[in-house]
mmCIF file of C-alpha atoms in Angstrom:
data_model
loop_
_atom_site.group_PDB
_atom_site.id
_atom_site.type_symbol
_atom_site.label_atom_id
_atom_site.label_comp_id
_atom_site.label_asym_id
_atom_site.label_seq_id
_atom_site.Cartn_x
_atom_site.Cartn_y
_atom_site.Cartn_z
ATOM 1 C CA MET A 44 121.925 83.173 116.998
ATOM 2 C CA ASN A 45 120.017 86.476 116.701
ATOM 3 C CA TYR A 46 116.505 87.430 115.702
ATOM 4 C CA GLN A 47 116.231 87.980 111.966
ATOM 5 C CA LYS A 48 113.466 89.538 109.912
ATOM 6 C CA PHE A 49 111.150 86.928 108.435
ATOM 7 C CA GLN A 50 108.707 88.110 105.813
ATOM 8 C CA ILE A 51 106.090 86.109 103.964
ATOM 9 C CA VAL A 52 105.974 87.026 100.289
ATOM 10 C CA GLN A 53 102.255 87.537 99.938
ATOM 11 C CA GLU A 54 100.353 90.648 98.834
ATOM 12 C CA ASP A 55 98.431 91.222 102.077
ATOM 13 C CA LEU A 56 101.569 90.770 104.192
ATOM 14 C CA GLN A 57 103.991 92.916 102.204
ATOM 15 C CA ASP A 58 104.277 95.633 104.887
ATOM 16 C CA VAL A 59 104.868 93.388 107.913
ATOM 17 C CA TYR A 60 107.535 91.039 109.201
ATOM 18 C CA TRP A 61 108.364 88.959 112.258
ATOM 19 C CA ASN A 62 111.601 88.852 114.212
ATOM 20 C CA VAL A 63 112.350 85.133 114.393
ATOM 21 C CA ILE A 64 115.010 82.707 115.543
ATOM 22 C CA PHE A 65 114.549 79.372 113.789
ATOM 23 C CA THR A 66 115.323 76.509 116.157
ATOM 24 C CA LYS A 67 114.509 73.404 114.152
ATOM 25 C CA MET A 68 114.207 72.320 110.526
ATOM 26 C CA SER A 69 112.973 69.052 109.042
ATOM 27 C CA ASN A 70 112.614 67.877 105.469
ATOM 28 C CA VAL A 71 109.333 66.722 103.928
ATOM 29 C CA PHE A 72 109.721 63.854 101.470
ATOM 30 C CA VAL A 73 107.086 62.797 98.936
ATOM 31 C CA GLY A 74 107.883 59.692 96.892
ATOM 32 C CA ASN A 75 111.450 59.709 98.201
ATOM 33 C CA VAL A 76 111.963 63.249 96.862
ATOM 34 C CA ASN A 77 112.575 66.198 99.177
ATOM 35 C CA GLN A 78 109.605 68.459 98.312
ATOM 36 C CA ALA A 79 109.584 70.944 101.231
ATOM 37 C CA PHE A 80 110.802 71.589 104.734
ATOM 38 C CA VAL A 81 109.192 72.533 108.033
ATOM 39 C CA LEU A 82 110.684 75.253 110.231
ATOM 40 C CA THR A 83 110.124 75.785 113.923
ATOM 41 C CA GLY A 84 110.855 79.272 115.158
ATOM 42 C CA HIS A 85 110.599 81.582 118.133
ATOM 43 C CA CYS A 86 109.267 85.138 117.607
ATOM 44 C CA ASP A 87 110.126 88.163 119.745
ATOM 45 C CA SER A 88 106.463 89.221 119.922
ATOM 46 C CA GLY A 89 102.967 87.844 119.618
ATOM 47 C CA PHE A 90 102.419 90.463 116.911
ATOM 48 C CA ALA A 91 103.943 91.154 113.509
ATOM 49 C CA TRP A 92 105.989 94.335 113.052
ATOM 50 C CA GLU A 93 104.969 96.893 110.461
ATOM 51 C CA ASN A 94 107.744 98.579 108.485
ATOM 52 C CA SER A 95 108.931 101.816 110.094
ATOM 53 C CA GLN A 96 106.847 104.951 109.668
ATOM 54 C CA ILE A 97 108.907 108.125 109.350
ATOM 55 C CA LEU A 98 107.522 111.627 109.780
ATOM 56 C CA THR A 99 109.937 114.353 108.674
ATOM 57 C CA LYS A 100 109.445 118.077 109.063
ATOM 58 C CA SER A 101 111.700 120.874 107.911
ATOM 59 C CA TYR A 102 111.902 124.392 109.347
ATOM 60 C CA PRO A 103 114.115 126.547 107.083
ATOM 61 C CA THR A 104 113.578 129.663 109.243
ATOM 62 C CA GLY A 105 114.805 127.818 112.348
ATOM 63 C CA PHE A 106 111.506 128.304 114.175
ATOM 64 C CA ALA A 107 109.192 125.376 114.793
ATOM 65 C CA ILE A 108 105.912 126.463 116.308
ATOM 66 C CA GLU A 109 103.095 124.221 115.172
ATOM 67 C CA THR A 110 100.590 121.565 116.137
ATOM 68 C CA PHE A 111 99.995 118.501 113.971
ATOM 69 C CA ASN A 112 98.128 115.211 114.238
ATOM 70 C CA PHE A 113 99.698 111.761 114.166
ATOM 71 C CA TYR A 114 97.648 108.549 114.281
ATOM 72 C CA ASN A 115 99.006 105.611 116.287
ATOM 73 C CA SER A 116 97.294 102.657 114.597
ATOM 74 C CA SER A 117 99.266 99.974 116.432
ATOM 75 C CA ALA A 118 97.422 96.815 117.489
ATOM 76 C CA ASP A 119 99.137 97.172 120.864
ATOM 77 C CA ALA A 120 96.909 98.956 123.395
ATOM 78 C CA ASP A 121 99.959 100.355 125.219
ATOM 79 C CA PHE A 122 101.978 103.504 124.512
ATOM 80 C CA ASN A 123 104.240 103.682 121.460
ATOM 81 C CA TYR A 124 107.681 105.195 122.042
ATOM 82 C CA PRO A 125 109.171 106.649 118.823
ATOM 83 C CA VAL A 126 112.745 107.640 118.059
ATOM 84 C CA ILE A 127 112.917 111.412 117.620
ATOM 85 C CA THR A 128 115.752 113.328 116.005
ATOM 86 C CA PHE A 129 116.007 117.096 115.677
ATOM 87 C CA ASP A 130 118.641 119.546 114.504
ATOM 88 C CA THR A 131 119.112 122.713 116.522
ATOM 89 C CA ASP A 132 119.827 126.004 114.788
ATOM 90 C CA GLY A 133 122.803 128.282 115.427
ATOM 91 C CA GLN A 134 121.160 129.980 118.414
ATOM 92 C CA GLY A 135 120.387 127.178 120.838
ATOM 93 C CA TRP A 136 116.974 127.337 122.472
ATOM 94 C CA ASP A 137 114.488 125.441 124.604
ATOM 95 C CA PHE A 138 112.834 122.500 122.862
ATOM 96 C CA ILE A 139 109.278 121.681 123.920
ATOM 97 C CA LEU A 140 107.411 118.721 122.429
ATOM 98 C CA THR A 141 103.882 118.322 123.776
ATOM 99 C CA ASN A 142 101.441 115.476 123.295
ATOM 100 C CA ASN A 143 98.157 117.285 123.881
ATOM 101 C CA SER A 144 96.322 113.946 123.650
ATOM 102 C CA ASP A 145 98.350 112.534 126.542
ATOM 103 C CA GLY A 146 97.145 115.043 129.128
ATOM 104 C CA GLY A 147 99.465 117.745 127.791
ATOM 105 C CA ARG A 148 102.582 115.699 128.616
ATOM 106 C CA GLU A 149 105.664 117.793 127.788
ATOM 107 C CA CYS A 150 109.073 116.575 126.732
ATOM 108 C CA ILE A 151 111.390 119.543 127.438
ATOM 109 C CA PHE A 152 115.052 120.296 126.806
ATOM 110 C CA LEU A 153 116.291 123.524 128.333
ATOM 111 C CA PHE A 154 118.646 125.514 126.124
ATOM 112 C CA GLN A 155 119.995 123.024 123.607
ATOM 113 C CA PRO A 156 123.497 123.401 122.191
ATOM 114 C CA SER A 157 123.623 125.205 118.854
ATOM 115 C CA ASN A 158 124.180 123.328 115.595
ATOM 116 C CA ALA A 159 123.643 119.911 117.150
ATOM 117 C CA THR A 160 121.670 116.830 116.230
ATOM 118 C CA ILE A 161 119.820 115.398 119.211
ATOM 119 C CA THR A 162 118.461 111.832 119.081
ATOM 120 C CA MET A 163 115.963 110.516 121.613
ATOM 121 C CA ASP A 164 115.309 106.777 121.705
ATOM 122 C CA ASN A 165 112.214 107.043 123.876
ATOM 123 C CA TYR A 166 111.667 103.281 124.261
ATOM 124 C CA ASN A 167 115.190 102.537 125.484
ATOM 125 C CA GLU A 168 115.488 105.969 127.169
ATOM 126 C CA ILE A 169 118.738 106.832 125.393
ATOM 127 C CA LEU A 170 119.613 110.426 124.579
ATOM 128 C CA THR A 171 122.557 111.398 122.361
ATOM 129 C CA SER A 172 123.969 114.607 120.919
ATOM 130 C CA SER A 173 126.199 114.972 117.856
ATOM 131 C CA THR A 174 128.371 117.365 119.863
ATOM 132 C CA GLY A 175 129.214 114.676 122.418
ATOM 133 C CA LEU A 176 127.869 116.861 125.234
ATOM 134 C CA ASN A 177 125.798 115.282 127.984
ATOM 135 C CA VAL A 178 122.349 116.767 127.342
ATOM 136 C CA LEU A 179 120.510 114.530 129.803
ATOM 137 C CA SER A 180 120.933 117.116 132.577
ATOM 138 C CA LYS A 181 118.953 119.592 130.437
ATOM 139 C CA PHE A 182 116.070 117.141 129.903
ATOM 140 C CA ASN A 183 112.962 116.880 132.123
ATOM 141 C CA LEU A 184 112.977 113.038 131.776
ATOM 142 C CA HIS A 185 109.455 112.909 130.340
ATOM 143 C CA TRP A 186 110.174 110.543 127.473
ATOM 144 C CA PHE A 187 107.892 111.171 124.527
ATOM 145 C CA ARG A 188 105.131 108.661 123.883
ATOM 146 C CA LEU A 189 102.123 108.217 121.639
ATOM 147 C CA ILE A 190 98.776 107.090 122.985
ATOM 148 C CA PRO A 191 96.720 104.606 120.932
ATOM 149 C CA GLY A 192 94.688 106.456 118.305
ATOM 150 C CA LEU A 193 94.908 110.136 117.377
ATOM 151 C CA ASN A 194 97.689 112.239 118.903
ATOM 152 C CA SER A 195 97.773 116.034 118.733
ATOM 153 C CA ILE A 196 101.443 116.998 118.920
ATOM 154 C CA GLY A 197 102.829 120.493 119.471
ATOM 155 C CA ILE A 198 106.380 121.653 118.775
ATOM 156 C CA ASN A 199 107.831 124.891 120.089
ATOM 157 C CA ALA A 200 111.553 125.110 119.409
ATOM 158 C CA ARG A 201 114.363 126.672 117.415
ATOM 159 C CA ILE A 202 115.167 123.736 115.197
ATOM 160 C CA THR A 203 115.759 123.230 111.499
ATOM 161 C CA SER A 204 114.448 119.672 111.197
ATOM 162 C CA PHE A 205 112.387 117.135 113.112
ATOM 163 C CA THR A 206 112.071 113.399 112.436
ATOM 164 C CA MET A 207 109.901 110.889 114.265
ATOM 165 C CA THR A 208 110.399 107.194 113.467
ATOM 166 C CA THR A 209 108.084 104.548 114.881
ATOM 167 C CA GLN A 210 106.912 101.002 114.266
ATOM 168 C CA PHE A 211 103.435 99.662 114.844
ATOM 169 C CA LEU A 212 102.488 96.149 115.852
ATOM 170 C CA ARG A 213 99.933 94.243 113.755
ATOM 171 C CA LYS A 214 97.681 91.289 114.562
ATOM 172 C CA ILE A 215 97.896 88.658 111.842
ATOM 173 C CA GLY A 216 95.616 85.656 111.593
ATOM 174 C CA GLY A 217 92.453 84.657 113.405
#
């Protein structure tokens, strides 16, 4: 009734899967013996999904001021919208995440609650806080996105950890 992960056990396909609903199955008989079966399925995408990529950064001092590169190698020519999670320190502070490769687009939270875990599902535009507080009013509504290719990402915040989880689409076949 729901899409399920379907993976082909083959060396060159070990890191990808498809989300499939199988709608039909038929048996293949050879010499009156059931030798195989044929499945008909419906995929959620014309691409295969690569296993999640997770980038984790730790900031023991509570200050995150850095720029790093992240390569979006997805076969999709559109933006990629990762899930981002960060832990604020005991002070609370503005959180600024900038994609310099996307025209300097800034994802900004003004004065985050202290000792909270904030999760941004940028694709579904869902924002949650471990404190239960509504933090959407402190957000500039510029959901973070990755352009195809190389992304130069800047962080300026008082946080103790940062995690970015994303999945890339892959073209399989001819």
